[in-house]
mmCIF file of C-alpha atoms and ligand atoms in Angstrom:
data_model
loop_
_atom_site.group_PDB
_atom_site.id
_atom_site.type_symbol
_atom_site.label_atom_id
_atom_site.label_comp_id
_atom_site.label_asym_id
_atom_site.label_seq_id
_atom_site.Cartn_x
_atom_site.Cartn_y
_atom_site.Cartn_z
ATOM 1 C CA UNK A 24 210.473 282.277 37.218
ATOM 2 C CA UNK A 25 209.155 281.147 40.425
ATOM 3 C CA UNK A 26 206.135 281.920 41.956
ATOM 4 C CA UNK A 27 206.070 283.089 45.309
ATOM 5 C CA UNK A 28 203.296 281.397 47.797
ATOM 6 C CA UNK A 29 200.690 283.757 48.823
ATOM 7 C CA UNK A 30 199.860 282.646 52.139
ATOM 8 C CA UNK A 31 196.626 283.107 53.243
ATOM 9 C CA UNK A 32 195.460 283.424 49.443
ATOM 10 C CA UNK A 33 191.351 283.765 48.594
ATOM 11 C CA UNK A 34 189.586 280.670 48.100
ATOM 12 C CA UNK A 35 186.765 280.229 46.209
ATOM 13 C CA UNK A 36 183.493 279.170 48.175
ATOM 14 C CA UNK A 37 185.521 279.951 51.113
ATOM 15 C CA UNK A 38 182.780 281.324 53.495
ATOM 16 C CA UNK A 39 184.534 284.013 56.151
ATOM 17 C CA UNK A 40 182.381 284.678 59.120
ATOM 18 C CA UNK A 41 182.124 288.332 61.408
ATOM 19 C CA UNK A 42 179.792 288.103 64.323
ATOM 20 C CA UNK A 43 178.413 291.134 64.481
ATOM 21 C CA UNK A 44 176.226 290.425 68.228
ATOM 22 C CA UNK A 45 172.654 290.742 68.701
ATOM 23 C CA UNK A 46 171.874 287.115 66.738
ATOM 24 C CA UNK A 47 173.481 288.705 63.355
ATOM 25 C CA UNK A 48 176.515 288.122 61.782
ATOM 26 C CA UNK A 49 177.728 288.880 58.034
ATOM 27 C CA UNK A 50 179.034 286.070 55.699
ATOM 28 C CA UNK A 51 181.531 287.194 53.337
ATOM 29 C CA UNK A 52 182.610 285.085 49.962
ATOM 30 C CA UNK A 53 185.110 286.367 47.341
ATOM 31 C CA UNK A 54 182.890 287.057 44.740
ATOM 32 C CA UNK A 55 183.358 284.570 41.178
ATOM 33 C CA UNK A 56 184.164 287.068 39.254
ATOM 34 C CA UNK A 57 187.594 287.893 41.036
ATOM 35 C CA UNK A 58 188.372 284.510 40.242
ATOM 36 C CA UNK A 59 187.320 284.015 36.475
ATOM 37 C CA UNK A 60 188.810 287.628 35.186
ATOM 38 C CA UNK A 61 192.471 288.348 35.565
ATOM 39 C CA UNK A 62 193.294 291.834 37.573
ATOM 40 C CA UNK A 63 189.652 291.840 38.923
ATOM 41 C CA UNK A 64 189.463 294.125 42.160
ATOM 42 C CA UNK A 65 188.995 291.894 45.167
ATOM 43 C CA UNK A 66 185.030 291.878 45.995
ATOM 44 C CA UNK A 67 183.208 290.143 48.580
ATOM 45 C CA UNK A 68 179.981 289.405 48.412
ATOM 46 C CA UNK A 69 178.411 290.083 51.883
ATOM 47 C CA UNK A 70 175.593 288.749 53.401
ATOM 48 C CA UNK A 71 173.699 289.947 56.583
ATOM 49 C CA UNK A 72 172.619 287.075 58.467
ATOM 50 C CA UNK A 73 170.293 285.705 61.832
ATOM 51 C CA UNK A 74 172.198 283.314 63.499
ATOM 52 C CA UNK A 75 168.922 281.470 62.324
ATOM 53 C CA UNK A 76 170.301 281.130 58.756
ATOM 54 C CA UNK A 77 167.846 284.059 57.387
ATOM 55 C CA UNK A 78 169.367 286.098 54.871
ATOM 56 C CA UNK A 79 168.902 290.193 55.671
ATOM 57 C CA UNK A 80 170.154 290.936 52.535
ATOM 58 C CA UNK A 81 173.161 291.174 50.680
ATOM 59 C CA UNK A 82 176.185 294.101 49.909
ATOM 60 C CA UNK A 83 179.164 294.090 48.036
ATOM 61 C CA UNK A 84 182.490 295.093 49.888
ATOM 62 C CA UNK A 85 185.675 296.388 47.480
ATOM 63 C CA UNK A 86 188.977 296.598 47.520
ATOM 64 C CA UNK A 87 190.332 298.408 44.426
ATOM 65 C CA UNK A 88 194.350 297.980 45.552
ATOM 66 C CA UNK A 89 194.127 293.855 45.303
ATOM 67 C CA UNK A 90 193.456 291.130 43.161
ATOM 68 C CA UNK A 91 193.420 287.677 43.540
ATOM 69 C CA UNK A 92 197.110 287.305 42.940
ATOM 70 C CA UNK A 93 197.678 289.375 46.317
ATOM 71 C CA UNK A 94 194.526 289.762 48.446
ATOM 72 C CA UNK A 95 194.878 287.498 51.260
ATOM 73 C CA UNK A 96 192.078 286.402 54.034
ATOM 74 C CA UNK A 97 192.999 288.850 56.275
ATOM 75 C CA UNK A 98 192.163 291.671 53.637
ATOM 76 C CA UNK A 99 188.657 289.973 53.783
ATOM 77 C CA UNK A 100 188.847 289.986 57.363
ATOM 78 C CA UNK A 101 189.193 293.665 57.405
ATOM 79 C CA UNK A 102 186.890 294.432 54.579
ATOM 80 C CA UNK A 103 184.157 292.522 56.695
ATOM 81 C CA UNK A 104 185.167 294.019 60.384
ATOM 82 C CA UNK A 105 184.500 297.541 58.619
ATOM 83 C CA UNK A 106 180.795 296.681 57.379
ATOM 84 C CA UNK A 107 178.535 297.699 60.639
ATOM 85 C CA UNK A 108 174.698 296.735 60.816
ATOM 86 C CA UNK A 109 171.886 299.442 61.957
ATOM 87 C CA UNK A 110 168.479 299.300 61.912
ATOM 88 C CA UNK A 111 166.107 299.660 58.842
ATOM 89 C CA UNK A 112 165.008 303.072 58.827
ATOM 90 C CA UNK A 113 161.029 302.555 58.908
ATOM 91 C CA UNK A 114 160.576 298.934 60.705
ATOM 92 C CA UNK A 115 163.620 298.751 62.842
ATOM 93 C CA UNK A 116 165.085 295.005 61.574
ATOM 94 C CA UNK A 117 168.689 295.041 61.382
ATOM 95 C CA UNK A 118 170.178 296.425 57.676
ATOM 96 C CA UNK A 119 173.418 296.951 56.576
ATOM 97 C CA UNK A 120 174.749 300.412 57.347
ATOM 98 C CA UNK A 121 175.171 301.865 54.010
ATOM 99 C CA UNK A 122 177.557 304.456 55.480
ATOM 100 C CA UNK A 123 180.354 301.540 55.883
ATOM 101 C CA UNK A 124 179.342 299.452 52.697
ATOM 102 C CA UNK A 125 178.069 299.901 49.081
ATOM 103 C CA UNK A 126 174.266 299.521 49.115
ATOM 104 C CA UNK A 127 171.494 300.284 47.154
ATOM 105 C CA UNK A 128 169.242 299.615 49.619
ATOM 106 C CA UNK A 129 169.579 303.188 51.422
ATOM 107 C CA UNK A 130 169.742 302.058 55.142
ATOM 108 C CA UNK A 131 166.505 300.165 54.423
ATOM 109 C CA UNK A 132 166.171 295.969 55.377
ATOM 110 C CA UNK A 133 165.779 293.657 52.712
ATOM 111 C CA UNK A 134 162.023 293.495 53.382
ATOM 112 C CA UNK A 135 161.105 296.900 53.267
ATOM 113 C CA UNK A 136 163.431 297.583 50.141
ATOM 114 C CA UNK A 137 161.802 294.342 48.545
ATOM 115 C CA UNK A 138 158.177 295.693 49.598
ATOM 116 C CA UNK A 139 158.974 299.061 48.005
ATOM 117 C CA UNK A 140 159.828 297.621 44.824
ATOM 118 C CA UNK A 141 156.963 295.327 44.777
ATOM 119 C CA UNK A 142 154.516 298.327 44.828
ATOM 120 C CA UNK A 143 156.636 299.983 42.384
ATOM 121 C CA UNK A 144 156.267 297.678 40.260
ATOM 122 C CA UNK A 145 152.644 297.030 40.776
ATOM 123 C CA UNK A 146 151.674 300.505 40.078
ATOM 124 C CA UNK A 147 153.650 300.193 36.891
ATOM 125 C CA UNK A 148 151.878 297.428 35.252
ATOM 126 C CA UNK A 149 148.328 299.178 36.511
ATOM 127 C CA UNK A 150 149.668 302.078 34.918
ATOM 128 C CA UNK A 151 150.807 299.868 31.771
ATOM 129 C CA UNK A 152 147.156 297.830 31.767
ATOM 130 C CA UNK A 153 145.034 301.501 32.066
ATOM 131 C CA UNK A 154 147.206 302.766 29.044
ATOM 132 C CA UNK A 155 145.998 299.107 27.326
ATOM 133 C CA UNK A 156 142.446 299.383 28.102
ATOM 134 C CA UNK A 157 142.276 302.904 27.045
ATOM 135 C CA UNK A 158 144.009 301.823 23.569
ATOM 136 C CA UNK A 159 141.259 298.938 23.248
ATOM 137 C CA UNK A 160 138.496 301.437 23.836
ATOM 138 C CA UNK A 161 140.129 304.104 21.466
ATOM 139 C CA UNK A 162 140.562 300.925 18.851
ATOM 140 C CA UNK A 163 137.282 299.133 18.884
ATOM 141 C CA UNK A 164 135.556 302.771 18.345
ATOM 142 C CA UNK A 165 137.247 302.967 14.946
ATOM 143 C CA UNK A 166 136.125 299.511 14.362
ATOM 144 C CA UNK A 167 138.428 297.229 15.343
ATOM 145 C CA UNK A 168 136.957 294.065 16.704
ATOM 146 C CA UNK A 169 140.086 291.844 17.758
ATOM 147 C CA UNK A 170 143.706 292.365 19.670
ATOM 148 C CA UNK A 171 146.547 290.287 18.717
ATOM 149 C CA UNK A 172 148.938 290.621 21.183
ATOM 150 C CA UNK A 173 152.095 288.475 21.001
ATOM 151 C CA UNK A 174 155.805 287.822 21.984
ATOM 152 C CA UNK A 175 158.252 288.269 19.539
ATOM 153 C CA UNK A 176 161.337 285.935 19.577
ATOM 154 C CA UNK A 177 164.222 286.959 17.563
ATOM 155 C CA UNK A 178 166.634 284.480 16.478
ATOM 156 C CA UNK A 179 169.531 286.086 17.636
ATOM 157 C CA UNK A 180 170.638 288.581 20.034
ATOM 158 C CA UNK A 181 168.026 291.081 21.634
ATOM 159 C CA UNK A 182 165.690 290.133 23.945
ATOM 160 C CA UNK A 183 162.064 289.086 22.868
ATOM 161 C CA UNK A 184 159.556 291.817 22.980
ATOM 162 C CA UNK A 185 155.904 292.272 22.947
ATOM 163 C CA UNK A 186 153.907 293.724 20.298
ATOM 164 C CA UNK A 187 150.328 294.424 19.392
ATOM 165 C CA UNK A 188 148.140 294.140 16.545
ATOM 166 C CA UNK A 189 144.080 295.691 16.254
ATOM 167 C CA UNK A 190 141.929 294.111 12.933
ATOM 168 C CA UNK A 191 138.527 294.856 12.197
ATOM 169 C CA UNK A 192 138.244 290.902 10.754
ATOM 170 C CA UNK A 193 139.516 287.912 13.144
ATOM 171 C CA UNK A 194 142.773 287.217 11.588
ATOM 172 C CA UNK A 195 143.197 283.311 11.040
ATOM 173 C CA UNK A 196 145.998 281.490 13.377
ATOM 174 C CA UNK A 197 148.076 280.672 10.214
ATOM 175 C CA UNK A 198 147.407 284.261 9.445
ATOM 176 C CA UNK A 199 149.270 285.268 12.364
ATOM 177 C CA UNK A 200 152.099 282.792 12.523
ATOM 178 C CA UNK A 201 153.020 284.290 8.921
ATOM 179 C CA UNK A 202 152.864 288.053 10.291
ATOM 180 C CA UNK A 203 155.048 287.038 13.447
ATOM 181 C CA UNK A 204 157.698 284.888 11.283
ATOM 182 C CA UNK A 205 157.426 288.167 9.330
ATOM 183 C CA UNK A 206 158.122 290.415 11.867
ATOM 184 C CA UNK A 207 161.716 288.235 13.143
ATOM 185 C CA UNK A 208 160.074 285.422 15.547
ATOM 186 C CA UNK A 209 161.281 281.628 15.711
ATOM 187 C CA UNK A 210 158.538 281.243 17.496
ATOM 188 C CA UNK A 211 155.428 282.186 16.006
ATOM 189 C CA UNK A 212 152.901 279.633 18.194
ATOM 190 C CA UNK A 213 153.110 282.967 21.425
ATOM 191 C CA UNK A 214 150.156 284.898 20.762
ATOM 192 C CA UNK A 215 147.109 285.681 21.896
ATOM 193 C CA UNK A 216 143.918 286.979 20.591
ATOM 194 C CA UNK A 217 141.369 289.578 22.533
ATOM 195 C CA UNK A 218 138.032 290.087 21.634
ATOM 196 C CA UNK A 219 137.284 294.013 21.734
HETATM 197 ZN ZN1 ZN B 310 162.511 297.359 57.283
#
């Protein structure tokens, strides 16, 4: 069987440039995995760029009818031309426009979208450190004097996870280390105790 040459074939960490005017431009790079799995969709990763070098953030452009065997560099080409900027719809920096590429960032730059989930996540661990307190307080009524509060390593799979313990008498440190072993942990040294 012989193989016939693909000309123009994808290469990996081959970086394909679209000016796009106004000092941006988007970067497009065949993304690894359409290399490492066999019958992968072509995918380029797609980054929105200052001529500067600044990254504006990054989308992922698909085309479901090619793989690596046939896409060629003009596919990327065309993938890329079809990708338009517009501006971030509350400060006005350039963002990709998410009706001509997949985005999760809803027409948004990568500094607002980044901002947004920054708060998100701020209110979430306020919300997560209330919930705390208010558990001490409830606690520490019924007589409770210390928190143990600890990471839990398992030794395989699943991800480590936090867990708490109240007792009305400060539990020794070997005390502990036997309860977290107990409880799955290789590493029974990652806790902490709170005084009520
Ligand atoms: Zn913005």
């Amino acid at each position: 069987m012989t193989k016939t040459a693909n000309y123009g074939a994808v290469l990996r960490n081959n970086i394909y440039v679209h000016e796009l005017g106004d000092g941006i431009r988007l970067e497009g790079e065949v993304s690894p995995c359409v290399f490492m799995y066999p019958g992968y969709p072509l995918q380029v990763t797609v980054t929105l760029r200052r001529h500067s070098g600044e990254s504006l953030g990054v989308a992922y452009a698909v085309d479901r009818a090619l793989t690596v065997e046939t896409a060629t560099d003009a596919d990327v080409s065309r993938l890329l031309s079809a990708i338009q900027s517009t501006s971030c719809g509350r400060c006005s920096e350039p963002a990709f426009d998410p009706a001509t590429v997949e985005t999760t960032r809803g027409g948004l730059c990568e500094a607002c979208f980044v901002g947004d989930l920054d708060a998100e996540l701020a209110k979430f661990a306020e919300a997560e450190n209330r919930r705390l307190a208010n558990r001490d307080r409830r606690m520490k009524a019924k007589g409770m004097t210390v928190r143990v509060s600890a990471w839990i390593h398992p030794a395989e799979r699943g991800d480590d996870y936090q867990a708490d313990w109240y007792f009305a008498t400060r539990p020794t440190p070997a005390g502990i280390r036997k309860l977290l072993r107990k409880e799955g942990s290789i590493i029974p040294a990652d806790f902490q105790i709170i005084d009520l």
